[in-house]
Coordinates of C-alpha atoms and ligand atoms in Angstrom, one line a residue:
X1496 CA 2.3 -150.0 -94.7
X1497 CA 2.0 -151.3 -91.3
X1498 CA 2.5 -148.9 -88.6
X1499 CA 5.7 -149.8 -86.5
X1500 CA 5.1 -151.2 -83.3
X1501 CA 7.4 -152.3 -80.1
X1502 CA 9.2 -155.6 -79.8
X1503 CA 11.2 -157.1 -77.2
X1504 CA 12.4 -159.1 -79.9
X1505 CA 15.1 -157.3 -82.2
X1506 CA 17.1 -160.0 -84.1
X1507 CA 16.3 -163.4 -84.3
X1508 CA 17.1 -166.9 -86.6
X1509 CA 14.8 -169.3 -88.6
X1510 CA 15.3 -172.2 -89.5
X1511 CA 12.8 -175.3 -91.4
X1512 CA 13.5 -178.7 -90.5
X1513 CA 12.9 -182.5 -90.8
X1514 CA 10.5 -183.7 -94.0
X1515 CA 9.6 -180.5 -96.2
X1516 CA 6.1 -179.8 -96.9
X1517 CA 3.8 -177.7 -98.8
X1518 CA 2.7 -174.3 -96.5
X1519 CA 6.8 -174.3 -95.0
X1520 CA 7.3 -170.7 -97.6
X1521 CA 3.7 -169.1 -96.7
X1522 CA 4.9 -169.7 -93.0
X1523 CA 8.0 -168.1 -93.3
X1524 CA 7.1 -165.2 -95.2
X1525 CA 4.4 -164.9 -92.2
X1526 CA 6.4 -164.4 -90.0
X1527 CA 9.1 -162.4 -91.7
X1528 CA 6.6 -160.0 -93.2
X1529 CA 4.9 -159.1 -89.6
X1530 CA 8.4 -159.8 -88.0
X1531 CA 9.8 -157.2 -90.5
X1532 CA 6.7 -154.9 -91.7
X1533 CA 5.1 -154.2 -88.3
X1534 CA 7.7 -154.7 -85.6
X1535 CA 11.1 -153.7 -87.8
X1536 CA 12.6 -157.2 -86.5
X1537 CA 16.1 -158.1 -88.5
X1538 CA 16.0 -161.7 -89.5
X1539 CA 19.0 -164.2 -90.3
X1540 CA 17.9 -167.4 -92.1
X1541 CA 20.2 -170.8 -91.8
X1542 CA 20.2 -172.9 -94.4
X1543 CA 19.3 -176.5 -94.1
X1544 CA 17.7 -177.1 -90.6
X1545 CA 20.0 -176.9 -87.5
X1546 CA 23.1 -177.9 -89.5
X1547 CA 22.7 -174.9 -91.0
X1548 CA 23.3 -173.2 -87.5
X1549 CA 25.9 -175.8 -86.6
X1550 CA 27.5 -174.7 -89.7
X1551 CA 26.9 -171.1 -89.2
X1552 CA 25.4 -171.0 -92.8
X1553 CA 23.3 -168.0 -92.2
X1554 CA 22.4 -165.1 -94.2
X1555 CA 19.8 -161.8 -93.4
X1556 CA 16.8 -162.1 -94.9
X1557 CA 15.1 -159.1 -96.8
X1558 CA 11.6 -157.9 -98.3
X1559 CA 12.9 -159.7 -101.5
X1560 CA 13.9 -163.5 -99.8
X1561 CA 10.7 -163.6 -98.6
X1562 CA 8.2 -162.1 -101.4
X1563 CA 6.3 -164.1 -104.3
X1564 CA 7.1 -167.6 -101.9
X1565 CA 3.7 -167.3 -100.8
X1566 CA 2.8 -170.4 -103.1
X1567 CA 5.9 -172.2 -103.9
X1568 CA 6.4 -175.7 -102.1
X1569 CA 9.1 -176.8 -100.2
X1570 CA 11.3 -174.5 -98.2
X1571 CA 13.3 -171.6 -99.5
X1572 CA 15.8 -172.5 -96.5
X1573 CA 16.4 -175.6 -97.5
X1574 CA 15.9 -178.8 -95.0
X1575 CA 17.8 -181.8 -93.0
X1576 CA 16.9 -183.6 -90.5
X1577 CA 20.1 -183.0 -88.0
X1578 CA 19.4 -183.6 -84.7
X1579 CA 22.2 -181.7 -82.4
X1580 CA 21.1 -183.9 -79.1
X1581 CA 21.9 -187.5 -81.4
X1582 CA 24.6 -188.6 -82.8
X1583 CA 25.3 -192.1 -84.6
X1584 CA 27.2 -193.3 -81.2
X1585 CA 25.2 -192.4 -78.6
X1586 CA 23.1 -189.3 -77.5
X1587 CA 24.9 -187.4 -75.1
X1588 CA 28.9 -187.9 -76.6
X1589 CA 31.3 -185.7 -77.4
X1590 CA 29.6 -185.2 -80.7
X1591 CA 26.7 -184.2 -79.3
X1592 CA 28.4 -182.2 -77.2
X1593 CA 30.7 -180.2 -80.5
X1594 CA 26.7 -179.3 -82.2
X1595 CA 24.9 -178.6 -79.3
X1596 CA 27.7 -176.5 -78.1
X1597 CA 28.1 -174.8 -82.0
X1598 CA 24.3 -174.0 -82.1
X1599 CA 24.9 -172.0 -78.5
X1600 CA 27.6 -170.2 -80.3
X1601 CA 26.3 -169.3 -83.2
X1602 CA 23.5 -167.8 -81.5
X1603 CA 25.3 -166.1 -79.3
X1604 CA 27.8 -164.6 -82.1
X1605 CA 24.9 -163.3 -84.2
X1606 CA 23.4 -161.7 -81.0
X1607 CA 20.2 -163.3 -81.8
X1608 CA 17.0 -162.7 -79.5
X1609 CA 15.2 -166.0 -80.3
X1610 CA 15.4 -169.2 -82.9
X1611 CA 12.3 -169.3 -84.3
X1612 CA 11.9 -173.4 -85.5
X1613 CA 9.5 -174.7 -88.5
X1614 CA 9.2 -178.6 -88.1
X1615 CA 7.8 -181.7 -86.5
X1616 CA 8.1 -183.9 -83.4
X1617 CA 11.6 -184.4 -83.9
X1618 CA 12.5 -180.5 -84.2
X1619 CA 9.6 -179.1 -81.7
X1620 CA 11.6 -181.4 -79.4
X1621 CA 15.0 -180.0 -80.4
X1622 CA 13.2 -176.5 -80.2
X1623 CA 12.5 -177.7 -76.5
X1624 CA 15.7 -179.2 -75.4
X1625 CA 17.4 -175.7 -76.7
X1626 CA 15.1 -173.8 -74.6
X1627 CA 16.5 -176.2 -71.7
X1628 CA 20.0 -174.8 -72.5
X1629 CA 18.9 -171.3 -72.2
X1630 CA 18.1 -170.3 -76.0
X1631 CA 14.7 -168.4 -76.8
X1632 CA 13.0 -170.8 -79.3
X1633 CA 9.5 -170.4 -80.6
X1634 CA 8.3 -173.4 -82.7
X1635 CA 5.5 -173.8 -85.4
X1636 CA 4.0 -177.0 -86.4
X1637 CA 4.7 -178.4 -89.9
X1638 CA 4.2 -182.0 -90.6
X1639 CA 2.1 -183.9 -93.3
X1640 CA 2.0 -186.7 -90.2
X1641 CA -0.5 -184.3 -88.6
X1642 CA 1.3 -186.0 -85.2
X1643 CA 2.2 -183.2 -83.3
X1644 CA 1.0 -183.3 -79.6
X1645 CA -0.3 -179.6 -78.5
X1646 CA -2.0 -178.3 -81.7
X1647 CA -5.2 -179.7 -83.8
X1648 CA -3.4 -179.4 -87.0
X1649 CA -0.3 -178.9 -88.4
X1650 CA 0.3 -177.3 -91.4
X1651 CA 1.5 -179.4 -94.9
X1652 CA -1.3 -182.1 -93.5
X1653 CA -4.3 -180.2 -95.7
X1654 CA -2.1 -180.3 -98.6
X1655 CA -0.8 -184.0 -98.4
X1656 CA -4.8 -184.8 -98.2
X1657 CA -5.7 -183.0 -101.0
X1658 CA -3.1 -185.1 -103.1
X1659 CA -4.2 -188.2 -101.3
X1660 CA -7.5 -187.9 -101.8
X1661 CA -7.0 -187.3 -105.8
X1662 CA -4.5 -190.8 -105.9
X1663 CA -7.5 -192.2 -104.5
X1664 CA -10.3 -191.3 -106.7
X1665 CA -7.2 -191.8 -109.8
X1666 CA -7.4 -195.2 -108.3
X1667 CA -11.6 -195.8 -108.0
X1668 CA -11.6 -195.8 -112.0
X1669 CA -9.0 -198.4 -112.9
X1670 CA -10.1 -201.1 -109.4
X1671 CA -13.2 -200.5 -111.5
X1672 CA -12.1 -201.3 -115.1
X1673 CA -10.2 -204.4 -113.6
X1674 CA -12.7 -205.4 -111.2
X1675 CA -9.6 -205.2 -108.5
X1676 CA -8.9 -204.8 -105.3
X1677 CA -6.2 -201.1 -105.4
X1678 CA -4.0 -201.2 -102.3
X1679 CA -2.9 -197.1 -101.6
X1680 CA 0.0 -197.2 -99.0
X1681 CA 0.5 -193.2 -97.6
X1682 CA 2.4 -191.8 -95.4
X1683 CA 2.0 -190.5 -91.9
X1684 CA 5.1 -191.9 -90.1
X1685 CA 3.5 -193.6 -86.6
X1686 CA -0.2 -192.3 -86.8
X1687 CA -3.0 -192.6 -88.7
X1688 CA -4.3 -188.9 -89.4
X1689 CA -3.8 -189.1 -93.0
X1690 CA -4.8 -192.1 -94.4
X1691 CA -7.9 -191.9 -92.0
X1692 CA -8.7 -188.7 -93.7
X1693 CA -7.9 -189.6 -96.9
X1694 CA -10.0 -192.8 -96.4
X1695 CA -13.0 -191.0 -95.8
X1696 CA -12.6 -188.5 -98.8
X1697 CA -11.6 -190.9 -101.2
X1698 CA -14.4 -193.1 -100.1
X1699 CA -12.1 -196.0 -99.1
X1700 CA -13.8 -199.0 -98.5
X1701 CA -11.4 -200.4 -96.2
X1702 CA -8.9 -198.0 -94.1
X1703 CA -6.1 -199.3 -91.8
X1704 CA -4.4 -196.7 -89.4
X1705 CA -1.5 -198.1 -86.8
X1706 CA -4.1 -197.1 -84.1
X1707 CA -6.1 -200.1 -85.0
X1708 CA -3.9 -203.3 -85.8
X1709 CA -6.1 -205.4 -88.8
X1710 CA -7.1 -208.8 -88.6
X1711 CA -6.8 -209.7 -92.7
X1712 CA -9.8 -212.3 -92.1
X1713 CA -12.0 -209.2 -91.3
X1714 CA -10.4 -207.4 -94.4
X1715 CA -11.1 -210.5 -96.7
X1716 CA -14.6 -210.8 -95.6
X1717 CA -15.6 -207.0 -96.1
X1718 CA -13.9 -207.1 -99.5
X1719 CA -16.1 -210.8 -100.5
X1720 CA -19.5 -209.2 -99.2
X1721 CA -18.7 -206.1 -101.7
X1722 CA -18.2 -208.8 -104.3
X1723 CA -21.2 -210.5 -103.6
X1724 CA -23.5 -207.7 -103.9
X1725 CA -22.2 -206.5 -106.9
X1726 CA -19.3 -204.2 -106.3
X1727 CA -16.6 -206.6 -107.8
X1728 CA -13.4 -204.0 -107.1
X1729 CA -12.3 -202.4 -104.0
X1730 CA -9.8 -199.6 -102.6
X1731 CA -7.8 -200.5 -99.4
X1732 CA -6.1 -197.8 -97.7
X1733 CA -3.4 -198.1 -95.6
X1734 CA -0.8 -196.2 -93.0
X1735 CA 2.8 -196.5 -93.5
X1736 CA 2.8 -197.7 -90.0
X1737 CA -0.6 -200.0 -90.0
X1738 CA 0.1 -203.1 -88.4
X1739 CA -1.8 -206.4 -88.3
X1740 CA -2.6 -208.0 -84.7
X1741 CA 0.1 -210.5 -85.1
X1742 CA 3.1 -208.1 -85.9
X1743 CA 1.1 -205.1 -83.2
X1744 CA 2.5 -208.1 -80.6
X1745 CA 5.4 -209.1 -81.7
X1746 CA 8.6 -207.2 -80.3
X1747 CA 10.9 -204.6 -81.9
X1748 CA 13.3 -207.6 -83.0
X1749 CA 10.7 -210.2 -84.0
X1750 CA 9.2 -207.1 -86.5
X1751 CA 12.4 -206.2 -87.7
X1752 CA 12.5 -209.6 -88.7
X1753 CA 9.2 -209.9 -90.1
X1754 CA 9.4 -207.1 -92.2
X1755 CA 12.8 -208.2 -94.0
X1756 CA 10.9 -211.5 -94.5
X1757 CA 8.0 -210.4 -95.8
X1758 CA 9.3 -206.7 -97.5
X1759 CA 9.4 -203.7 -96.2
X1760 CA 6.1 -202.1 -97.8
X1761 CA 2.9 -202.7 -95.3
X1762 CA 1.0 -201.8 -98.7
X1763 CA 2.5 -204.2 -100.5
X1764 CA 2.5 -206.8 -97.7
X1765 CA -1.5 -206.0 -97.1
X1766 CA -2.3 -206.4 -100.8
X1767 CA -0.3 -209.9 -100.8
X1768 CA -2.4 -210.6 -97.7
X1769 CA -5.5 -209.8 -99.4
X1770 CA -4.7 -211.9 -102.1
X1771 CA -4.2 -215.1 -100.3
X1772 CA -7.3 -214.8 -98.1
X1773 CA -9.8 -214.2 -101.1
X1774 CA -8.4 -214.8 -104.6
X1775 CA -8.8 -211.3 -106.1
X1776 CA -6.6 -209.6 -108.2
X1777 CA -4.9 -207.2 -106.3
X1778 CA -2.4 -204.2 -107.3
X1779 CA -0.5 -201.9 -104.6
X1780 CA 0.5 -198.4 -105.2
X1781 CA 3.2 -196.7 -102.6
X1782 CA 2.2 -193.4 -103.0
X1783 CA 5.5 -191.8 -101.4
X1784 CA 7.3 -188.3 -101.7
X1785 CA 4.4 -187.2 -103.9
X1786 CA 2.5 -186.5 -100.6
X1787 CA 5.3 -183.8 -99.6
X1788 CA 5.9 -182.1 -103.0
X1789 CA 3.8 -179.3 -105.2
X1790 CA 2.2 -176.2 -104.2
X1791 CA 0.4 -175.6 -100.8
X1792 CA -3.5 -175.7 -100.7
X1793 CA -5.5 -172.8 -100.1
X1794 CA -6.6 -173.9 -96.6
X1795 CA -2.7 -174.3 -96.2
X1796 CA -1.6 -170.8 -97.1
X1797 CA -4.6 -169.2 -95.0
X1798 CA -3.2 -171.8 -92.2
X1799 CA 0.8 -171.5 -92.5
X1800 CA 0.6 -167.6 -92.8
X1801 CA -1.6 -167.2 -89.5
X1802 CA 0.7 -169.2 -87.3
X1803 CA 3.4 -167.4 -89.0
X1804 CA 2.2 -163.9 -88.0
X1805 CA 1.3 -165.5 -84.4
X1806 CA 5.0 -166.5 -83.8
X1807 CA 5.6 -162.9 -85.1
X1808 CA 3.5 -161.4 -82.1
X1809 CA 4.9 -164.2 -79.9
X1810 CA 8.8 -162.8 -80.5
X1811 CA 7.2 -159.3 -80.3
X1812 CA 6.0 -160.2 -77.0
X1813 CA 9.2 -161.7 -76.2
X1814 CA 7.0 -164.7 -75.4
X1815 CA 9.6 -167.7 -75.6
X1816 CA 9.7 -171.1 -75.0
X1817 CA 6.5 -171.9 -77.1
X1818 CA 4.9 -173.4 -80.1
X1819 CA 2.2 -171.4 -82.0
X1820 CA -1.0 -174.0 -82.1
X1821 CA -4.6 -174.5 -83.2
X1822 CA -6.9 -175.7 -80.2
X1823 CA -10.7 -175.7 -80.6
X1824 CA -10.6 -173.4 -83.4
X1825 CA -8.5 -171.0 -81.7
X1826 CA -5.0 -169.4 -82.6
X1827 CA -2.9 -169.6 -79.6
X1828 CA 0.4 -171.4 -78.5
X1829 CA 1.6 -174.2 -76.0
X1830 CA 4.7 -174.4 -73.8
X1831 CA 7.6 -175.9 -76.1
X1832 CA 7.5 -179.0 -73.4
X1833 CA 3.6 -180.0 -74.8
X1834 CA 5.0 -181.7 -78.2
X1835 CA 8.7 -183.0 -77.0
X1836 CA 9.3 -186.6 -77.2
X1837 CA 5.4 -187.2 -77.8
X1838 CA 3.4 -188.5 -80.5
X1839 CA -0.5 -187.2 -81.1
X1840 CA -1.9 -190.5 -82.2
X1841 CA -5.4 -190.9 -83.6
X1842 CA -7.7 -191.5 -80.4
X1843 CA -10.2 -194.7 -80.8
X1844 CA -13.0 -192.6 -80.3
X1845 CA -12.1 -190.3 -82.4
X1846 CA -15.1 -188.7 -85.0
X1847 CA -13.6 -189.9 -87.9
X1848 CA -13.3 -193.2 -87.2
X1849 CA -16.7 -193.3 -86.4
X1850 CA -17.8 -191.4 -89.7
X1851 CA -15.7 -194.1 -91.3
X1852 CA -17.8 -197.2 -89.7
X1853 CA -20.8 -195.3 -90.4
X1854 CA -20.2 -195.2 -94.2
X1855 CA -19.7 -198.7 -94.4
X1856 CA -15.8 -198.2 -94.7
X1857 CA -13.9 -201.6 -92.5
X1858 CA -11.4 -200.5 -90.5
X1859 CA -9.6 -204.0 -90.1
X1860 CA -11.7 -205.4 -86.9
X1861 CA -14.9 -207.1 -86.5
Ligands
F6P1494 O1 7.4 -186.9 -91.4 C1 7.1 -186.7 -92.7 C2 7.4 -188.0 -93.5 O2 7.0 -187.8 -94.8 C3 6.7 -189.2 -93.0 O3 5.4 -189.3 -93.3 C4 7.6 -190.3 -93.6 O4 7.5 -191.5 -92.9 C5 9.0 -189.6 -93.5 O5 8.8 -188.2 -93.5 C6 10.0 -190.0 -94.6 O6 11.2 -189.5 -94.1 P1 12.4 -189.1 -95.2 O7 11.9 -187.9 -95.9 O8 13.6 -188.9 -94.3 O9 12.5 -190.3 -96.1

């Protein structure tokens, strides 16, 4: 057993919210297990994100809550994605006002030390705006969008790619059968982590991230010199949020518009596209929730558990106000203001995209 050491921290909340993903239970037993084993922390876990807290659905959290989760998916907590600084009405009403001001009191009625948040952008930035109120809040970062400003990774994004990267190679034997052209739409919300890195391990021959708006003419051409020497079937695939040049300058409105027009899908819209440009039979598959559900991977668990027992030292530490974080390899953490209101899109001259080109993949330009 670990031997007990000193903590400024003595009681504090956790909470998981926005999209759920596999590694959210091997982070939280993390940091309950070091929170618990080596500093003797008490713990009080909300239910369902910050309505939980709003709600004051709490409960303590023991040994048992927080053993054999190590490889289940999802989030023992439950999920939502409440956001206490927006409302439906406007962002700083009196309804904002009521759930920001019932988070503060719940906090304070529990005589909690810290809120210790699992999530994305959305609650990193929630994290944040809470530490601007005077809570203690310690983030981690959990997305399968792999978007969060301030860390390399996030954790859920390994797992998502691993079921990515399986669709895809599902998908390789059937364009082959049918001599087709297989559209794979996957998620990833505004950036193009991973279908980039699916891409590349599913050997897609043509990958479209929103970082790089796609001219179909390029895409069409790629696909007929395949066909012409001798590789009659193709896999395209493509970010929930890839846009072609046209709609990457049209305006909020005019895309709103454009979408209802033309269906909501960019998968399904891309493999129409393809379609018309070249003649070839071409299917679409939106590969959806699938990318969020099942067990975590290995890499995930080693990953999910560190940053867990980080965030544990961080609260030991009493080192608030910050999001555990993978830079150049390193565990370490990043003032909560790093991630808020930002996006961590892929950069141009980012590696992968240039291990991409240099397999032969087409990534919708030249
Ligand atoms: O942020 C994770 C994510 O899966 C995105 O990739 C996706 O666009 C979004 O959540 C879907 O949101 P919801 O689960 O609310 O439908």
């Amino acid at each position: 057993m670990n031997s007990r050491r000193g903590s400024v921290t003595r009681k504090f909340g956790i909470l998981t919210s926005g999209g759920d993903c596999p590694g959210l239970n091997a982070a939280i037993r993390g940091v309950c297990r070091a929170a618990q084993g080596r500093y003797g922390m008490t713990i009080v876990g909300f239910s369902d994100g910050f309505r939980g807290i709003i709600e004051e659905n709490a409960r303590v959290l023991g040994p048992n809550d927080f053993s054999d989760i190590l490889t289940r998916g999802g989030t023992i907590l439950g999920t939502s994605r409440e956001k206490p600084f927006k409302s439906d009405v406007g962002s700083m009403d009196d309804i904002v006002g009521e759930k920001v001001g019932a988070v503060k009191a719940t906090y304070r009625k529990l005589g909690l030390d810290c809120l210790v948040v699992l999530g994305g952008n959305g609650t990193n930035t929630t994290g944040y705006r809470f530490a601007q109120e005077g809570l203690n809040v310690i983030g981690l970062p959990k997305t399968i969008d792999n978007d969060i400003v301030g860390t390399d990774q996030a954790f859920g994004f390994h797992s998502a790619l691993s079921v990515c990267s399986e669709a895809i190679d599902r998908l390789h034997t059937t364009a082959q059968s049918h001599h087709r052209v297989m559209v794979i739409e996957l998620m990833g919300r505004k950036a193009g982590w991973l279908a980039l890195y699916a891409g590349v391990a599913g050997g897609g021959d043509v990958i479209l991230i929103p970082e790089i708006p796609y001219d179909i003419k390029a895409v069409a051409r790629h696909l007929e010199a395949r066909t012409r020497s001798d590789r009659p079937f193709s896999i395209v695939v493509v970010a929930e949020g890839a846009l072609s040049i046209k709609e990457a300058e049209m305006d909020k409105r005019e895309r709103k518009k454009h979408r209802a027009e033309n269906g909501p899908s960019v998968g399904y819209r891309v493999a129409r596209e393809i379609q018309d440009e070249t003649g070839m039979e071409t299917r679409a598959t939106v590969l959806g929730y699938v990318q969020r559900g099942g067990i975590p991977s290995a890499s995930d668990r080693v990953f999910a558990t560190s940053l867990g027992t980080a965030a544990a030292d961080l609260l030991a530490r009493g080192d608030y106000g910050r999001m555990v974080a993978l830079r150049s390899g390193e565990l370490g953490s990043v003032d909560l203001s790093v991630p808020a209101g930002r996006v961590r899109y892929v950069p141009r001259d980012h590696y992968m995209i240039d291990t991409a080109l240099a397999v032969g993949a087409c990534m919708g330009i030249g």
